[in-house]
Amino acid sequence: MRGTYPRSGDLLPPPPSRLDSGGGRREDSRTHRFDHARELLILAPLGIPPEQERLYVLLIARPGSSAADMAAQAGITVDQAVARLEEMAAHGLVVGEQPPPFGDGDPRGAAARTYRASSPSVALTPLLVQRRTSLDQAGAAVTALAEQFRSAASRAAGGVVEVVSGPVAIRHRLGQLLGGARWEVLTFLAESVIAVERDSVHAMEYEALLRGVDFRAVLTRGHLEVPGMWDDVREVTGLGMKMRVAEEIPMRLIVSDRANAMVPLSVAEEPGHADTLVVHGTGLVHALVLLFEQYWERARPLPLAGTKEAQPGGQGLPARSSGGQDGPEPSEQDRQILALLALDVADRTIAAQLDLSLRTVERKIRALMGLASVGSRFQLGAEAVARGWLPADRPTR
C-alpha cells in the first residue's frame, strides 16, 4: 500500500488490444500498470471501500465517464457500477450529471449518466480529519488503560512497588522519602532533572542535612557542567553531604534509610514523560543499596578542603610547602580551580562555574603552576595535594 496518490498516467486504462505479427492478441505494456493500479488501496484507512476507491481513482483519470464506461474499465456489471457510483454521489465522492433523455424505465438512462470525481481536498480531507480525531481519542484511551493497568499491578504486588506518574506526584513522593529519612540517604545524581526542579530537590536535601541525616551522593562530571551547580555542591558539602564523582551512573536513585527507594521507570527518560517506581522494604532495595556502594567505592572524592569527606576523623589536612620552606598560599578561588582541575573539568566549564573569563582561568592556572614550580597540570595536582592545597585522596565511607 502506498502512502501517496499514484500518478494519473499510471491509472489510464489501456488502449484496445492489438494484433501482433502472428495474428495473436498483443497486450499493451500499460495493461500491467493499470492492473496494478486497480489493486491499490490507498483510501481504505479513510473508510472508503476498495470497490468505490477503484471507481474514484478511475474517474480522476477520466472525468465525465459514464456508468457504462466505468463498468467496462472496472470489470463489473453496469448495475454494479450504477449502484456504487450513486452511493458515492450520496457521500460526496463524485458528482453525477444528467443523462440523455430516454423513455421512463429505460435502463440506458442510468448507464449513460456521466460522473466526475469530487476534488480530493474537498471530499477526502474531512474524512482524514475525522480519522485523525478518532485516532487521538483512541490514543488517549490507551494511555488511560495503561495507567489503570499499572495501578492494578501495583495493588497486586501488595504495595511493594508502586508507580508514580507526573511531576507533581513525583515531587510529593520525593519529599516524603527525604523528609522521612531518619539516619541515611543514598543517591545517584545526573546532570539534568526532568520531573522535579533542582531548586525543590536542593531545599529537601538542605532540610535533611540540618536534621543530621548521613547523606551520600554520587554524581557525574557532566553534573558539574550545569550552571550554578558548583556553588550548590560547595554549600551542601559544607553542611555535611559526602559527594564523589563517577564517569557515569546507571540511573537516578534515592534510597532512604535502606528501606525505601525511588528509581525511574524508564532509563531513557524524556521531558514530560516522567514515571517513577517507588520500592518498599524488599530485596530490591537491598540490591539497590549494593549497587550504590559499588559505584561509591569506585568514584573519586570531591577535592574540597573543609568537607567531611575530605577530612577523615574530622581533622583537617596539614599544609606543607615544597622543600620545607614556607611560601605563599593559593587563594580560596585558586583552590576551587585546583579542585575542578583535579576532576578533569574543562577550563571553559571552570570559568562558567566560577563566573570568570576563560582567559582569567588560564592565567590563574599558569600562575599556580609557577607557584608550585611544576611544568604540567598533572604535576600541579600532585603538588597541590603534597602542599596541602587540596585534601589527599583518602576518603572515608
Short mmCIF file of N, CA, C and O in Angstrom, two decimals, residues 4-134:
data_model
loop_
_atom_site.label_atom_id
_atom_site.label_comp_id
_atom_site.label_asym_id
_atom_site.label_seq_id
_atom_site.Cartn_x
_atom_site.Cartn_y
_atom_site.Cartn_z
N THR A 4 1.01 7.73 -0.88
CA THR A 4 0.66 8.88 -1.70
C THR A 4 -0.17 8.41 -2.88
O THR A 4 -0.20 7.22 -3.23
N TYR A 5 -0.83 9.39 -3.52
CA TYR A 5 -1.62 9.03 -4.69
C TYR A 5 -0.71 8.58 -5.82
O TYR A 5 0.36 9.15 -6.03
N PRO A 6 -1.12 7.56 -6.59
CA PRO A 6 -0.36 7.19 -7.77
C PRO A 6 -0.49 8.26 -8.84
O PRO A 6 -1.43 9.05 -8.82
N ARG A 7 0.45 8.29 -9.77
CA ARG A 7 0.39 9.27 -10.84
C ARG A 7 -0.81 8.96 -11.74
O ARG A 7 -1.12 7.80 -12.02
N SER A 8 -1.44 10.03 -12.23
CA SER A 8 -2.64 9.83 -13.03
C SER A 8 -2.34 9.04 -14.29
O SER A 8 -3.15 8.28 -14.78
N GLY A 9 -1.11 9.19 -14.85
CA GLY A 9 -0.76 8.46 -16.05
C GLY A 9 -0.76 6.97 -15.84
O GLY A 9 -0.98 6.18 -16.75
N ASP A 10 -0.47 6.54 -14.59
CA ASP A 10 -0.46 5.12 -14.27
C ASP A 10 -1.86 4.53 -14.20
O ASP A 10 -2.03 3.33 -14.18
N LEU A 11 -2.86 5.43 -14.10
CA LEU A 11 -4.23 4.96 -13.89
C LEU A 11 -5.03 4.91 -15.18
O LEU A 11 -6.18 4.47 -15.18
N LEU A 12 -4.48 5.42 -16.27
CA LEU A 12 -5.24 5.41 -17.52
C LEU A 12 -5.46 3.98 -17.99
O LEU A 12 -4.54 3.16 -17.95
N PRO A 13 -6.64 3.65 -18.44
CA PRO A 13 -6.89 2.30 -18.94
C PRO A 13 -6.11 2.06 -20.23
O PRO A 13 -5.77 2.99 -20.94
N PRO A 14 -5.82 0.82 -20.52
CA PRO A 14 -5.03 0.53 -21.71
C PRO A 14 -5.87 0.71 -22.98
O PRO A 14 -7.10 0.63 -22.95
N PRO A 15 -5.20 0.99 -24.08
CA PRO A 15 -5.94 1.04 -25.35
C PRO A 15 -6.37 -0.37 -25.73
O PRO A 15 -5.91 -1.35 -25.16
N PRO A 16 -7.27 -0.49 -26.69
CA PRO A 16 -7.72 -1.83 -27.10
C PRO A 16 -6.56 -2.70 -27.52
O PRO A 16 -5.55 -2.21 -28.03
N SER A 17 -6.68 -4.00 -27.29
CA SER A 17 -5.61 -4.92 -27.65
C SER A 17 -5.41 -4.90 -29.15
O SER A 17 -6.36 -4.74 -29.93
N ARG A 18 -4.16 -5.06 -29.56
CA ARG A 18 -3.82 -5.04 -30.97
C ARG A 18 -3.36 -6.44 -31.40
O ARG A 18 -2.94 -7.26 -30.59
N LEU A 19 -3.40 -6.67 -32.69
CA LEU A 19 -2.93 -7.93 -33.24
C LEU A 19 -1.43 -7.88 -33.42
O LEU A 19 -0.88 -6.88 -33.89
N ASP A 20 -0.72 -8.92 -32.99
CA ASP A 20 0.71 -8.97 -33.24
C ASP A 20 0.95 -9.52 -34.64
O ASP A 20 0.02 -9.85 -35.38
N SER A 21 2.21 -9.62 -35.00
CA SER A 21 2.55 -10.03 -36.35
C SER A 21 2.08 -11.44 -36.65
O SER A 21 1.91 -11.81 -37.81
N GLY A 22 1.87 -12.24 -35.65
CA GLY A 22 1.43 -13.61 -35.87
C GLY A 22 -0.06 -13.76 -35.85
O GLY A 22 -0.56 -14.89 -35.88
N GLY A 23 -0.77 -12.65 -35.74
CA GLY A 23 -2.22 -12.72 -35.74
C GLY A 23 -2.82 -12.88 -34.37
O GLY A 23 -4.03 -12.86 -34.21
N GLY A 24 -1.97 -13.06 -33.34
CA GLY A 24 -2.48 -13.21 -31.98
C GLY A 24 -2.68 -11.87 -31.30
O GLY A 24 -2.28 -10.82 -31.81
N ARG A 25 -3.30 -11.88 -30.13
CA ARG A 25 -3.51 -10.66 -29.38
C ARG A 25 -2.21 -10.23 -28.71
O ARG A 25 -1.47 -11.04 -28.16
N ARG A 26 -1.93 -8.93 -28.74
CA ARG A 26 -0.73 -8.40 -28.10
C ARG A 26 -1.17 -7.39 -27.05
O ARG A 26 -1.88 -6.43 -27.37
N GLU A 27 -0.77 -7.61 -25.81
CA GLU A 27 -1.17 -6.71 -24.72
C GLU A 27 -0.26 -5.51 -24.67
O GLU A 27 0.96 -5.63 -24.84
N ASP A 28 -0.83 -4.34 -24.45
CA ASP A 28 -0.04 -3.12 -24.28
C ASP A 28 0.72 -3.18 -22.97
O ASP A 28 0.22 -3.74 -21.97
N SER A 29 1.90 -2.60 -22.91
CA SER A 29 2.72 -2.66 -21.69
C SER A 29 2.05 -1.97 -20.53
O SER A 29 2.33 -2.26 -19.38
N ARG A 30 1.14 -1.01 -20.86
CA ARG A 30 0.48 -0.30 -19.77
C ARG A 30 -0.63 -1.12 -19.13
O ARG A 30 -1.17 -0.73 -18.10
N THR A 31 -0.98 -2.25 -19.72
CA THR A 31 -2.01 -3.09 -19.13
C THR A 31 -1.61 -3.52 -17.73
O THR A 31 -2.42 -3.50 -16.79
N HIS A 32 -0.34 -3.89 -17.56
CA HIS A 32 0.12 -4.35 -16.25
C HIS A 32 0.11 -3.21 -15.24
O HIS A 32 -0.21 -3.41 -14.07
N ARG A 33 0.43 -2.01 -15.72
CA ARG A 33 0.39 -0.87 -14.80
C ARG A 33 -1.04 -0.61 -14.35
O ARG A 33 -1.30 -0.31 -13.19
N PHE A 34 -2.00 -0.73 -15.28
CA PHE A 34 -3.39 -0.50 -14.92
C PHE A 34 -3.88 -1.56 -13.95
O PHE A 34 -4.57 -1.26 -12.97
N ASP A 35 -3.54 -2.84 -14.22
CA ASP A 35 -3.95 -3.89 -13.31
C ASP A 35 -3.39 -3.64 -11.92
O ASP A 35 -4.07 -3.89 -10.92
N HIS A 36 -2.15 -3.15 -11.86
CA HIS A 36 -1.55 -2.85 -10.55
C HIS A 36 -2.28 -1.69 -9.87
O HIS A 36 -2.56 -1.72 -8.67
N ALA A 37 -2.65 -0.68 -10.68
CA ALA A 37 -3.33 0.48 -10.11
C ALA A 37 -4.67 0.10 -9.52
O ALA A 37 -5.10 0.64 -8.50
N ARG A 38 -5.34 -0.86 -10.18
CA ARG A 38 -6.66 -1.27 -9.68
C ARG A 38 -6.55 -1.95 -8.32
O ARG A 38 -7.54 -2.04 -7.60
N GLU A 39 -5.38 -2.45 -7.98
CA GLU A 39 -5.23 -3.14 -6.71
C GLU A 39 -4.80 -2.21 -5.58
O GLU A 39 -4.71 -2.62 -4.45
N LEU A 40 -4.48 -0.96 -5.92
CA LEU A 40 -4.06 -0.04 -4.87
C LEU A 40 -5.22 0.26 -3.93
O LEU A 40 -6.34 0.52 -4.37
N LEU A 41 -4.94 0.23 -2.64
CA LEU A 41 -5.96 0.53 -1.64
C LEU A 41 -5.43 1.64 -0.75
O LEU A 41 -5.04 1.41 0.39
N ILE A 42 -5.38 2.84 -1.29
CA ILE A 42 -4.78 3.94 -0.54
C ILE A 42 -5.79 4.69 0.31
O ILE A 42 -5.40 5.48 1.18
N LEU A 43 -7.07 4.46 0.07
CA LEU A 43 -8.10 5.20 0.81
C LEU A 43 -8.81 4.35 1.84
O LEU A 43 -9.72 4.83 2.52
N ALA A 44 -8.40 3.09 1.98
CA ALA A 44 -9.05 2.22 2.96
C ALA A 44 -8.99 2.78 4.38
O ALA A 44 -9.97 2.67 5.13
N PRO A 45 -7.87 3.41 4.82
CA PRO A 45 -7.85 3.96 6.18
C PRO A 45 -8.90 5.05 6.42
O PRO A 45 -9.21 5.36 7.56
N LEU A 46 -9.46 5.63 5.33
CA LEU A 46 -10.49 6.66 5.49
C LEU A 46 -11.89 6.06 5.49
O LEU A 46 -12.88 6.80 5.55
N GLY A 47 -11.97 4.74 5.43
CA GLY A 47 -13.26 4.09 5.47
C GLY A 47 -13.93 3.94 4.12
O GLY A 47 -15.13 3.64 4.06
N ILE A 48 -13.20 4.15 3.03
CA ILE A 48 -13.77 4.03 1.69
C ILE A 48 -13.56 2.60 1.21
O ILE A 48 -12.41 2.12 1.16
N PRO A 49 -14.63 1.89 0.84
CA PRO A 49 -14.48 0.50 0.40
C PRO A 49 -13.60 0.41 -0.85
O PRO A 49 -13.58 1.33 -1.68
N PRO A 50 -12.88 -0.70 -1.03
CA PRO A 50 -11.99 -0.85 -2.18
C PRO A 50 -12.70 -0.68 -3.52
O PRO A 50 -12.16 -0.08 -4.45
N GLU A 51 -13.93 -1.22 -3.62
CA GLU A 51 -14.63 -1.14 -4.90
C GLU A 51 -14.98 0.31 -5.26
O GLU A 51 -14.98 0.69 -6.44
N GLN A 52 -15.26 1.14 -4.24
CA GLN A 52 -15.53 2.55 -4.51
C GLN A 52 -14.24 3.30 -4.80
O GLN A 52 -14.21 4.22 -5.61
N GLU A 53 -13.18 2.91 -4.12
CA GLU A 53 -11.90 3.57 -4.37
C GLU A 53 -11.47 3.39 -5.82
O GLU A 53 -10.98 4.33 -6.45
N ARG A 54 -11.65 2.19 -6.37
CA ARG A 54 -11.24 1.94 -7.74
C ARG A 54 -12.00 2.84 -8.72
O ARG A 54 -11.42 3.41 -9.65
N LEU A 55 -13.29 3.00 -8.49
CA LEU A 55 -14.07 3.87 -9.36
C LEU A 55 -13.65 5.32 -9.19
O LEU A 55 -13.58 6.08 -10.18
N TYR A 56 -13.38 5.73 -7.97
CA TYR A 56 -12.98 7.11 -7.72
C TYR A 56 -11.66 7.43 -8.43
O TYR A 56 -11.51 8.47 -9.08
N VAL A 57 -10.69 6.52 -8.33
CA VAL A 57 -9.40 6.73 -8.97
C VAL A 57 -9.55 6.75 -10.49
O VAL A 57 -8.92 7.56 -11.19
N LEU A 58 -10.40 5.89 -11.03
CA LEU A 58 -10.64 5.88 -12.46
C LEU A 58 -11.27 7.19 -12.93
O LEU A 58 -10.92 7.73 -13.99
N LEU A 59 -12.20 7.73 -12.15
CA LEU A 59 -12.86 8.98 -12.53
C LEU A 59 -11.91 10.18 -12.47
O LEU A 59 -12.07 11.14 -13.21
N ILE A 60 -10.93 10.12 -11.56
CA ILE A 60 -9.94 11.19 -11.53
C ILE A 60 -9.15 11.20 -12.85
O ILE A 60 -8.86 12.26 -13.41
N ALA A 61 -8.84 10.01 -13.37
CA ALA A 61 -8.10 9.92 -14.63
C ALA A 61 -9.00 10.18 -15.84
O ALA A 61 -8.53 10.67 -16.87
N ARG A 62 -10.31 9.85 -15.74
CA ARG A 62 -11.23 10.00 -16.87
C ARG A 62 -12.51 10.72 -16.42
O ARG A 62 -13.57 10.11 -16.27
N PRO A 63 -12.42 12.01 -16.14
CA PRO A 63 -13.63 12.74 -15.71
C PRO A 63 -14.69 12.74 -16.81
O PRO A 63 -14.39 12.77 -18.01
N GLY A 64 -15.96 12.70 -16.38
CA GLY A 64 -17.08 12.71 -17.33
C GLY A 64 -17.39 11.36 -17.93
O GLY A 64 -18.16 11.29 -18.89
N SER A 65 -16.84 10.28 -17.38
CA SER A 65 -17.14 8.95 -17.90
C SER A 65 -18.53 8.52 -17.47
O SER A 65 -19.03 8.91 -16.40
N SER A 66 -19.15 7.70 -18.29
CA SER A 66 -20.48 7.20 -17.97
C SER A 66 -20.38 5.97 -17.08
O SER A 66 -19.30 5.37 -16.94
N ALA A 67 -21.51 5.60 -16.51
CA ALA A 67 -21.54 4.40 -15.67
C ALA A 67 -21.17 3.17 -16.49
O ALA A 67 -20.50 2.26 -16.00
N ALA A 68 -21.59 3.16 -17.75
CA ALA A 68 -21.25 2.02 -18.60
C ALA A 68 -19.74 1.96 -18.85
O ALA A 68 -19.15 0.87 -18.84
N ASP A 69 -19.12 3.13 -19.06
CA ASP A 69 -17.66 3.16 -19.25
C ASP A 69 -16.96 2.66 -17.99
O ASP A 69 -15.99 1.90 -18.06
N MET A 70 -17.42 3.10 -16.84
CA MET A 70 -16.79 2.69 -15.58
C MET A 70 -16.93 1.19 -15.36
O MET A 70 -16.01 0.53 -14.87
N ALA A 71 -18.08 0.65 -15.74
CA ALA A 71 -18.29 -0.79 -15.59
C ALA A 71 -17.28 -1.56 -16.45
O ALA A 71 -16.69 -2.55 -16.01
N ALA A 72 -17.09 -1.07 -17.66
CA ALA A 72 -16.15 -1.75 -18.55
C ALA A 72 -14.72 -1.65 -18.03
O ALA A 72 -13.95 -2.62 -18.09
N GLN A 73 -14.34 -0.47 -17.55
CA GLN A 73 -12.98 -0.27 -17.06
C GLN A 73 -12.70 -1.03 -15.77
O GLN A 73 -11.59 -1.52 -15.55
N ALA A 74 -13.70 -1.13 -14.90
CA ALA A 74 -13.51 -1.79 -13.60
C ALA A 74 -13.78 -3.28 -13.66
O ALA A 74 -13.54 -3.98 -12.66
N GLY A 75 -14.33 -3.77 -14.78
CA GLY A 75 -14.60 -5.20 -14.89
C GLY A 75 -15.78 -5.64 -14.06
O GLY A 75 -15.78 -6.75 -13.50
N ILE A 76 -16.83 -4.80 -13.97
CA ILE A 76 -18.03 -5.12 -13.21
C ILE A 76 -19.23 -4.91 -14.11
O ILE A 76 -19.12 -4.38 -15.23
N THR A 77 -20.41 -5.30 -13.64
CA THR A 77 -21.62 -5.10 -14.43
C THR A 77 -22.05 -3.63 -14.37
O THR A 77 -21.65 -2.89 -13.46
N VAL A 78 -22.87 -3.24 -15.31
CA VAL A 78 -23.37 -1.85 -15.33
C VAL A 78 -24.21 -1.58 -14.09
O VAL A 78 -24.12 -0.50 -13.48
N ASP A 79 -25.04 -2.55 -13.68
CA ASP A 79 -25.87 -2.34 -12.48
C ASP A 79 -24.99 -2.13 -11.25
O ASP A 79 -25.30 -1.27 -10.40
N GLN A 80 -23.91 -2.89 -11.14
CA GLN A 80 -23.00 -2.70 -10.01
C GLN A 80 -22.35 -1.32 -10.05
O GLN A 80 -22.24 -0.63 -9.03
N ALA A 81 -21.95 -0.89 -11.25
CA ALA A 81 -21.33 0.42 -11.39
C ALA A 81 -22.30 1.52 -11.02
O ALA A 81 -21.95 2.48 -10.30
N VAL A 82 -23.54 1.42 -11.49
CA VAL A 82 -24.54 2.44 -11.18
C VAL A 82 -24.79 2.51 -9.67
O VAL A 82 -24.83 3.60 -9.08
N ALA A 83 -24.97 1.35 -9.04
CA ALA A 83 -25.24 1.33 -7.60
C ALA A 83 -24.09 1.96 -6.80
O ALA A 83 -24.31 2.75 -5.88
N ARG A 84 -22.84 1.61 -7.17
CA ARG A 84 -21.70 2.13 -6.42
C ARG A 84 -21.51 3.62 -6.67
O ARG A 84 -21.20 4.38 -5.74
N LEU A 85 -21.66 4.06 -7.91
CA LEU A 85 -21.50 5.48 -8.22
C LEU A 85 -22.57 6.32 -7.53
O LEU A 85 -22.28 7.43 -7.05
N GLU A 86 -23.80 5.81 -7.46
CA GLU A 86 -24.86 6.57 -6.79
C GLU A 86 -24.59 6.66 -5.28
O GLU A 86 -24.84 7.70 -4.66
N GLU A 87 -24.08 5.58 -4.71
CA GLU A 87 -23.73 5.63 -3.29
C GLU A 87 -22.58 6.61 -3.05
O GLU A 87 -22.58 7.36 -2.06
N MET A 88 -21.62 6.63 -3.95
CA MET A 88 -20.51 7.58 -3.83
C MET A 88 -21.00 9.01 -3.99
O MET A 88 -20.52 9.92 -3.29
N ALA A 89 -21.96 9.22 -4.88
CA ALA A 89 -22.53 10.56 -5.05
C ALA A 89 -23.25 11.01 -3.78
O ALA A 89 -23.19 12.19 -3.39
N ALA A 90 -23.92 10.07 -3.12
CA ALA A 90 -24.62 10.40 -1.87
C ALA A 90 -23.64 10.82 -0.78
O ALA A 90 -24.00 11.62 0.11
N HIS A 91 -22.40 10.32 -0.82
CA HIS A 91 -21.39 10.67 0.18
C HIS A 91 -20.47 11.79 -0.29
O HIS A 91 -19.50 12.11 0.39
N GLY A 92 -20.74 12.33 -1.45
CA GLY A 92 -19.96 13.47 -1.91
C GLY A 92 -18.65 13.14 -2.58
O GLY A 92 -17.86 14.04 -2.86
N LEU A 93 -18.40 11.86 -2.88
CA LEU A 93 -17.14 11.50 -3.52
C LEU A 93 -17.16 11.80 -5.02
O LEU A 93 -16.11 12.11 -5.61
N VAL A 94 -18.34 11.69 -5.64
CA VAL A 94 -18.48 12.00 -7.06
C VAL A 94 -19.72 12.86 -7.25
O VAL A 94 -20.60 12.94 -6.37
N VAL A 95 -19.80 13.47 -8.42
CA VAL A 95 -20.96 14.28 -8.78
C VAL A 95 -21.55 13.70 -10.06
O VAL A 95 -20.82 13.53 -11.07
N GLY A 96 -22.84 13.36 -10.03
CA GLY A 96 -23.50 12.80 -11.21
C GLY A 96 -24.09 13.88 -12.09
O GLY A 96 -24.62 14.89 -11.59
N GLU A 97 -24.01 13.69 -13.40
CA GLU A 97 -24.58 14.62 -14.36
C GLU A 97 -25.82 13.99 -14.99
O GLU A 97 -25.97 12.77 -15.01
N GLN A 98 -26.72 14.82 -15.50
CA GLN A 98 -27.98 14.31 -16.06
C GLN A 98 -27.71 13.51 -17.33
O GLN A 98 -26.95 13.93 -18.20
N PRO A 99 -28.33 12.32 -17.44
CA PRO A 99 -28.14 11.50 -18.66
C PRO A 99 -28.97 12.04 -19.82
O PRO A 99 -29.89 12.85 -19.63
N PRO A 100 -28.69 11.61 -21.03
CA PRO A 100 -29.55 11.98 -22.16
C PRO A 100 -30.97 11.47 -21.94
O PRO A 100 -31.18 10.49 -21.23
N PRO A 101 -31.95 12.12 -22.54
CA PRO A 101 -33.35 11.68 -22.33
C PRO A 101 -33.63 10.33 -22.97
O PRO A 101 -33.29 10.10 -24.13
N PHE A 102 -34.14 9.44 -22.16
CA PHE A 102 -34.64 8.15 -22.64
C PHE A 102 -36.04 7.95 -22.08
O PHE A 102 -36.49 8.71 -21.19
N GLY A 103 -36.70 6.98 -22.55
CA GLY A 103 -38.03 6.70 -22.04
C GLY A 103 -37.99 6.27 -20.59
O GLY A 103 -36.98 5.79 -20.08
N ASP A 104 -39.13 6.46 -19.90
CA ASP A 104 -39.19 6.06 -18.50
C ASP A 104 -38.89 4.57 -18.36
O ASP A 104 -39.43 3.74 -19.10
N GLY A 105 -38.03 4.24 -17.41
CA GLY A 105 -37.70 2.86 -17.15
C GLY A 105 -36.65 2.30 -18.08
O GLY A 105 -36.29 1.13 -17.96
N ASP A 106 -36.20 3.08 -19.01
CA ASP A 106 -35.18 2.60 -19.94
C ASP A 106 -33.84 2.51 -19.21
O ASP A 106 -33.34 3.53 -18.72
N PRO A 107 -33.25 1.31 -19.10
CA PRO A 107 -32.00 1.18 -18.35
C PRO A 107 -30.85 1.93 -18.97
O PRO A 107 -29.84 2.18 -18.33
N ARG A 108 -31.00 2.33 -20.25
CA ARG A 108 -29.91 3.07 -20.87
C ARG A 108 -29.70 4.43 -20.22
O ARG A 108 -28.62 5.00 -20.30
N GLY A 109 -30.76 4.95 -19.59
CA GLY A 109 -30.62 6.26 -18.94
C GLY A 109 -29.60 6.21 -17.81
O GLY A 109 -28.72 7.06 -17.72
N ALA A 110 -29.70 5.22 -16.92
CA ALA A 110 -28.77 5.11 -15.81
C ALA A 110 -27.37 4.77 -16.29
O ALA A 110 -26.37 5.29 -15.79
N ALA A 111 -27.27 3.94 -17.33
CA ALA A 111 -25.96 3.55 -17.82
C ALA A 111 -25.25 4.69 -18.52
O ALA A 111 -24.02 4.77 -18.51
N ALA A 112 -26.05 5.60 -19.10
CA ALA A 112 -25.44 6.71 -19.84
C ALA A 112 -25.11 7.91 -18.95
O ALA A 112 -24.44 8.85 -19.40
N ARG A 113 -25.57 7.90 -17.73
CA ARG A 113 -25.29 9.04 -16.86
C ARG A 113 -23.80 9.15 -16.61
O ARG A 113 -23.12 8.16 -16.34
N THR A 114 -23.28 10.36 -16.71
CA THR A 114 -21.84 10.59 -16.53
C THR A 114 -21.55 11.12 -15.13
O THR A 114 -22.41 11.71 -14.48
N TYR A 115 -20.31 10.93 -14.72
CA TYR A 115 -19.90 11.30 -13.35
C TYR A 115 -18.53 11.98 -13.39
O TYR A 115 -17.71 11.72 -14.29
N ARG A 116 -18.29 12.80 -12.39
CA ARG A 116 -16.99 13.44 -12.19
C ARG A 116 -16.57 13.26 -10.73
O ARG A 116 -17.41 13.36 -9.84
N ALA A 117 -15.30 12.99 -10.53
CA ALA A 117 -14.79 12.84 -9.16
C ALA A 117 -14.74 14.20 -8.47
O ALA A 117 -14.34 15.20 -9.08
N SER A 118 -15.19 14.26 -7.23
CA SER A 118 -15.05 15.48 -6.44
C SER A 118 -13.58 15.71 -6.11
O SER A 118 -12.78 14.78 -6.06
N SER A 119 -13.24 16.95 -5.89
CA SER A 119 -11.86 17.28 -5.55
C SER A 119 -11.42 16.54 -4.28
O SER A 119 -12.16 16.54 -3.29
N PRO A 120 -10.27 15.87 -4.29
CA PRO A 120 -9.82 15.16 -3.08
C PRO A 120 -9.72 16.07 -1.86
O PRO A 120 -10.03 15.64 -0.74
N SER A 121 -9.32 17.32 -2.06
CA SER A 121 -9.21 18.23 -0.91
C SER A 121 -10.56 18.53 -0.30
O SER A 121 -10.66 18.82 0.90
N VAL A 122 -11.62 18.47 -1.11
CA VAL A 122 -12.97 18.73 -0.60
C VAL A 122 -13.62 17.45 -0.08
O VAL A 122 -14.23 17.44 0.99
N ALA A 123 -13.46 16.36 -0.82
CA ALA A 123 -14.16 15.13 -0.47
C ALA A 123 -13.43 14.30 0.58
O ALA A 123 -14.08 13.64 1.42
N LEU A 124 -12.10 14.30 0.56
CA LEU A 124 -11.33 13.39 1.41
C LEU A 124 -10.78 14.04 2.67
O LEU A 124 -10.58 13.36 3.68
N THR A 125 -10.48 15.35 2.62
CA THR A 125 -9.90 16.00 3.80
C THR A 125 -10.78 15.88 5.04
O THR A 125 -10.28 15.59 6.13
N PRO A 126 -12.11 16.11 4.94
CA PRO A 126 -12.94 15.91 6.15
C PRO A 126 -12.86 14.50 6.71
O PRO A 126 -12.85 14.30 7.93
N LEU A 127 -12.77 13.49 5.82
CA LEU A 127 -12.64 12.12 6.30
C LEU A 127 -11.30 11.93 7.01
O LEU A 127 -11.23 11.22 8.03
N LEU A 128 -10.26 12.56 6.49
CA LEU A 128 -8.95 12.46 7.11
C LEU A 128 -8.95 13.09 8.50
O LEU A 128 -8.39 12.53 9.46
N VAL A 129 -9.59 14.25 8.62
CA VAL A 129 -9.67 14.93 9.93
C VAL A 129 -10.44 14.08 10.92
O VAL A 129 -10.03 13.94 12.09
N GLN A 130 -11.54 13.50 10.49
CA GLN A 130 -12.32 12.65 11.39
C GLN A 130 -11.51 11.44 11.85
O GLN A 130 -11.55 11.07 13.03
N ARG A 131 -10.76 10.83 10.93
CA ARG A 131 -9.98 9.66 11.30
C ARG A 131 -8.86 10.04 12.27
O ARG A 131 -8.58 9.30 13.23
N ARG A 132 -8.23 11.19 12.06
CA ARG A 132 -7.18 11.64 12.98
C ARG A 132 -7.75 11.90 14.37
O ARG A 132 -7.13 11.56 15.38
N THR A 133 -8.93 12.51 14.40
CA THR A 133 -9.57 12.76 15.69
C THR A 133 -9.87 11.44 16.41
O THR A 133 -9.65 11.31 17.62
N SER A 134 -10.35 10.47 15.65
CA SER A 134 -10.64 9.16 16.25
C SER A 134 -9.37 8.51 16.78
O SER A 134 -9.38 7.90 17.86
#
